Amino acid sequence: MAAGAEPGPDIPFIDLKARRRTIQGFIDLLKSPHLDTRWKAAEALGKVGDQTAVQPLIDALEDPFVEVAWLAAKSLGSIGDSRAVGPLLHALQSEEHWLRIGAAVALGKLKEPRAVEPVIALLRDKQRMVRKHAAWALGMIGDERALLPLEELRDDPDEKVREAVDIAIRVIRMKSEAEMSEETAKPDE
């Protein structure tokens, strides 16, 4: 620094304050009377990925419009905070198939083992998109308990569901094989 020069602004501090204002702005927009504003805010909060958005997004799971609720669910999965698990498990039982999809995707991203049985139940859903995303979520979680129910879905009438099932089965088997290899490679203690 040159003699007599004053120090400049603390850029990281300014950036942090701006980030906090942006996040709070999106949180405030979740309460907007306008549907399109609320769903865009729910989606943006998932992209920002900040923990302060978790409770407002959990609250948004109860939005009267599924467009907001399902994006809130997906955003909770992107943020990755375990506080969302209970509300997401509850959302799997929604009458709205889009919310069931969003909750399954979120629980898959969280790799939540408590979600295995409830997501397995979605494999029997009448909506093909729910079955497809449930298979994807089970593959992401990677729990062997899902293998038999997934095998039973290999003859689903929908091609996209069958593709998701095949991928999920391969992923779970690869994870299982990798874990077994790690176990056998460990030296005796």
Tab-separated table of C-alpha atoms in Angstrom:
chain	number	residue	atom	x	y	z
A	1	MET	CA	0.000	0.000	0.000
A	2	ALA	CA	1.354	3.439	-0.900
A	3	ALA	CA	2.259	5.828	1.897
A	4	GLY	CA	-0.729	7.906	2.937
A	5	ALA	CA	-3.243	5.728	1.071
A	6	GLU	CA	-6.328	4.700	2.969
A	7	PRO	CA	-7.426	1.067	2.985
A	8	GLY	CA	-10.223	0.200	0.586
A	9	PRO	CA	-13.541	-1.383	1.442
A	10	ASP	CA	-13.646	-4.921	2.806
A	11	ILE	CA	-15.007	-6.592	-0.342
A	12	PRO	CA	-15.767	-10.025	1.168
A	13	PHE	CA	-17.812	-8.352	3.933
A	14	ILE	CA	-19.750	-6.275	1.405
A	15	ASP	CA	-20.411	-9.378	-0.727
A	16	LEU	CA	-21.692	-11.275	2.326
A	17	LYS	CA	-24.067	-8.454	3.247
A	18	ALA	CA	-25.366	-8.289	-0.329
A	19	ARG	CA	-25.868	-12.068	-0.352
A	20	ARG	CA	-27.825	-11.919	2.907
A	21	ARG	CA	-30.046	-9.132	1.546
A	22	THR	CA	-30.675	-11.137	-1.629
A	23	ILE	CA	-31.608	-14.263	0.316
A	24	GLN	CA	-33.899	-12.299	2.627
A	25	GLY	CA	-35.500	-10.716	-0.439
A	26	PHE	CA	-36.279	-14.158	-1.887
A	27	ILE	CA	-37.612	-15.327	1.491
A	28	ASP	CA	-39.905	-12.293	1.623
A	29	LEU	CA	-41.101	-13.044	-1.921
A	30	LEU	CA	-42.273	-16.493	-0.777
A	31	LYS	CA	-45.128	-14.595	0.919
A	32	SER	CA	-46.104	-12.617	-2.175
A	33	PRO	CA	-49.773	-12.658	-3.202
A	34	HIS	CA	-48.586	-13.474	-6.737
A	35	LEU	CA	-48.168	-17.142	-7.618
A	36	ASP	CA	-45.432	-16.633	-10.213
A	37	THR	CA	-43.391	-14.574	-7.740
A	38	ARG	CA	-43.654	-17.261	-5.048
A	39	TRP	CA	-42.600	-20.154	-7.278
A	40	LYS	CA	-39.697	-18.177	-8.731
A	41	ALA	CA	-38.563	-17.303	-5.191
A	42	ALA	CA	-38.796	-20.962	-4.113
A	43	GLU	CA	-36.724	-22.002	-7.112
A	44	ALA	CA	-34.155	-19.222	-6.595
A	45	LEU	CA	-33.651	-20.148	-2.943
A	46	GLY	CA	-32.662	-23.658	-4.014
A	47	LYS	CA	-30.098	-22.256	-6.415
A	48	VAL	CA	-28.670	-19.917	-3.766
A	49	GLY	CA	-28.475	-22.859	-1.368
A	50	ASP	CA	-28.384	-21.013	1.939
A	51	GLN	CA	-29.430	-22.611	5.244
A	52	THR	CA	-31.473	-19.553	6.280
A	53	ALA	CA	-33.988	-20.482	3.582
A	54	VAL	CA	-34.762	-23.933	5.035
A	55	GLN	CA	-37.614	-23.009	7.392
A	56	PRO	CA	-39.301	-20.619	4.935
A	57	LEU	CA	-39.114	-23.342	2.263
A	58	ILE	CA	-40.527	-25.906	4.701
A	59	ASP	CA	-43.390	-23.484	5.295
A	60	ALA	CA	-43.822	-23.133	1.517
A	61	LEU	CA	-44.514	-26.884	1.269
A	62	GLU	CA	-47.978	-25.914	2.538
A	63	ASP	CA	-48.551	-23.288	-0.167
A	64	PRO	CA	-52.057	-23.686	-1.623
A	65	PHE	CA	-50.544	-23.849	-5.108
A	66	VAL	CA	-48.579	-26.977	-5.959
A	67	GLU	CA	-46.363	-24.957	-8.320
A	68	VAL	CA	-44.811	-23.336	-5.251
A	69	ALA	CA	-44.830	-26.388	-2.977
A	70	TRP	CA	-43.068	-28.760	-5.368
A	71	LEU	CA	-40.334	-26.220	-6.135
A	72	ALA	CA	-39.920	-25.620	-2.395
A	73	ALA	CA	-39.447	-29.384	-1.963
A	74	LYS	CA	-36.862	-29.582	-4.743
A	75	SER	CA	-35.032	-26.563	-3.318
A	76	LEU	CA	-34.910	-28.176	0.111
A	77	GLY	CA	-33.157	-31.135	-1.492
A	78	SER	CA	-30.654	-28.820	-3.156
A	79	ILE	CA	-29.850	-27.071	0.123
A	80	GLY	CA	-29.262	-30.402	1.839
A	81	ASP	CA	-30.337	-29.601	5.402
A	82	SER	CA	-31.633	-32.497	7.525
A	83	ARG	CA	-34.327	-30.269	9.082
A	84	ALA	CA	-36.277	-30.778	5.859
A	85	VAL	CA	-36.493	-34.578	6.126
A	86	GLY	CA	-39.634	-34.809	8.307
A	87	PRO	CA	-41.665	-32.308	6.268
A	88	LEU	CA	-40.498	-33.924	3.014
A	89	LEU	CA	-41.517	-37.378	4.261
A	90	HIS	CA	-44.931	-35.923	5.058
A	91	ALA	CA	-45.110	-34.338	1.574
A	92	LEU	CA	-44.711	-37.800	0.008
A	93	GLN	CA	-48.310	-38.443	1.102
A	94	SER	CA	-49.722	-35.378	-0.659
A	95	GLU	CA	-52.716	-35.654	-2.968
A	96	GLU	CA	-50.733	-33.551	-5.461
A	97	HIS	CA	-48.533	-35.738	-7.618
A	98	TRP	CA	-46.133	-32.859	-8.339
A	99	LEU	CA	-45.489	-32.411	-4.624
A	100	ARG	CA	-44.880	-36.165	-4.249
A	101	ILE	CA	-42.368	-35.898	-7.110
A	102	GLY	CA	-40.620	-32.879	-5.586
A	103	ALA	CA	-40.409	-34.539	-2.175
A	104	ALA	CA	-39.018	-37.774	-3.636
A	105	VAL	CA	-36.397	-35.867	-5.633
A	106	ALA	CA	-35.402	-33.870	-2.554
A	107	LEU	CA	-35.095	-36.969	-0.363
A	108	GLY	CA	-33.016	-38.625	-3.082
A	109	LYS	CA	-30.665	-35.641	-3.166
A	110	LEU	CA	-30.425	-35.822	0.624
A	111	LYS	CA	-29.653	-39.566	0.342
A	112	GLU	CA	-31.963	-40.012	3.312
A	113	PRO	CA	-32.169	-43.656	4.477
A	114	ARG	CA	-35.414	-42.991	6.412
A	115	ALA	CA	-37.058	-42.237	3.072
A	116	VAL	CA	-36.455	-45.682	1.559
A	117	GLU	CA	-39.710	-47.351	2.657
A	118	PRO	CA	-41.974	-44.322	1.970
A	119	VAL	CA	-40.387	-43.819	-1.468
A	120	ILE	CA	-40.714	-47.543	-2.228
A	121	ALA	CA	-44.462	-47.074	-1.656
A	122	LEU	CA	-44.447	-44.459	-4.445
A	123	LEU	CA	-43.318	-47.139	-6.907
A	124	ARG	CA	-46.974	-48.249	-6.940
A	125	ASP	CA	-48.320	-44.736	-7.589
A	126	LYS	CA	-50.855	-44.430	-10.403
A	127	GLN	CA	-48.917	-41.471	-11.861
A	128	ARG	CA	-46.047	-42.653	-14.064
A	129	MET	CA	-43.979	-39.522	-13.332
A	130	VAL	CA	-44.187	-40.265	-9.602
A	131	ARG	CA	-42.990	-43.841	-10.201
A	132	LYS	CA	-40.135	-42.622	-12.407
A	133	HIS	CA	-38.914	-40.058	-9.870
A	134	ALA	CA	-39.346	-42.494	-6.991
A	135	ALA	CA	-37.050	-44.937	-8.812
A	136	TRP	CA	-34.534	-42.139	-9.402
A	137	ALA	CA	-34.663	-41.161	-5.714
A	138	LEU	CA	-34.121	-44.749	-4.589
A	139	GLY	CA	-31.087	-44.973	-6.852
A	140	MET	CA	-29.696	-41.790	-5.325
A	141	ILE	CA	-30.259	-43.068	-1.795
A	142	GLY	CA	-28.568	-46.311	-2.791
A	143	ASP	CA	-30.102	-48.593	-0.174
A	144	GLU	CA	-30.285	-52.316	-0.999
A	145	ARG	CA	-33.786	-52.541	0.540
A	146	ALA	CA	-35.036	-50.941	-2.681
A	147	LEU	CA	-33.677	-53.639	-5.012
A	148	LEU	CA	-36.557	-56.130	-4.845
A	149	PRO	CA	-39.320	-53.495	-5.221
A	150	LEU	CA	-37.395	-51.958	-8.117
A	151	GLU	CA	-36.951	-55.385	-9.751
A	152	GLU	CA	-40.720	-55.853	-9.552
A	153	LEU	CA	-41.196	-52.610	-11.490
A	154	ARG	CA	-39.020	-53.662	-14.445
A	155	ASP	CA	-42.146	-54.512	-16.425
A	156	ASP	CA	-43.866	-51.152	-15.856
A	157	PRO	CA	-45.954	-50.144	-18.892
A	158	ASP	CA	-44.076	-46.829	-19.178
A	159	GLU	CA	-40.683	-46.886	-20.903
A	160	LYS	CA	-39.314	-43.903	-18.928
A	161	VAL	CA	-40.204	-45.626	-15.658
A	162	ARG	CA	-38.442	-48.810	-16.799
A	163	GLU	CA	-35.349	-46.783	-17.756
A	164	ALA	CA	-35.277	-45.063	-14.356
A	165	VAL	CA	-35.712	-48.428	-12.628
A	166	ASP	CA	-32.833	-49.995	-14.567
A	167	ILE	CA	-30.528	-47.085	-13.767
A	168	ALA	CA	-31.507	-47.136	-10.080
A	169	ILE	CA	-30.824	-50.881	-9.825
A	170	ARG	CA	-27.392	-50.474	-11.461
A	171	VAL	CA	-26.497	-47.566	-9.166
A	172	ILE	CA	-27.530	-49.437	-6.018
A	173	ARG	CA	-25.608	-52.552	-7.075
A	174	MET	CA	-22.493	-50.516	-7.910
A	175	LYS	CA	-22.673	-48.777	-4.542
A	176	SER	CA	-23.096	-52.107	-2.775
A	177	GLU	CA	-20.152	-53.633	-4.647
A	178	ALA	CA	-17.973	-50.605	-3.858
A	179	GLU	CA	-18.836	-50.854	-0.162
A	180	MET	CA	-18.028	-54.586	-0.151
A	181	SER	CA	-14.695	-53.896	-1.875
A	182	GLU	CA	-13.856	-51.285	0.756
A	183	GLU	CA	-14.708	-53.749	3.525
A	184	THR	CA	-12.523	-56.494	2.091
A	185	ALA	CA	-9.669	-54.064	1.432
A	186	LYS	CA	-9.500	-52.943	5.065
A	187	PRO	CA	-6.632	-54.514	6.957
A	188	ASP	CA	-7.516	-56.668	9.955
A	189	GLU	CA	-7.533	-54.641	13.081
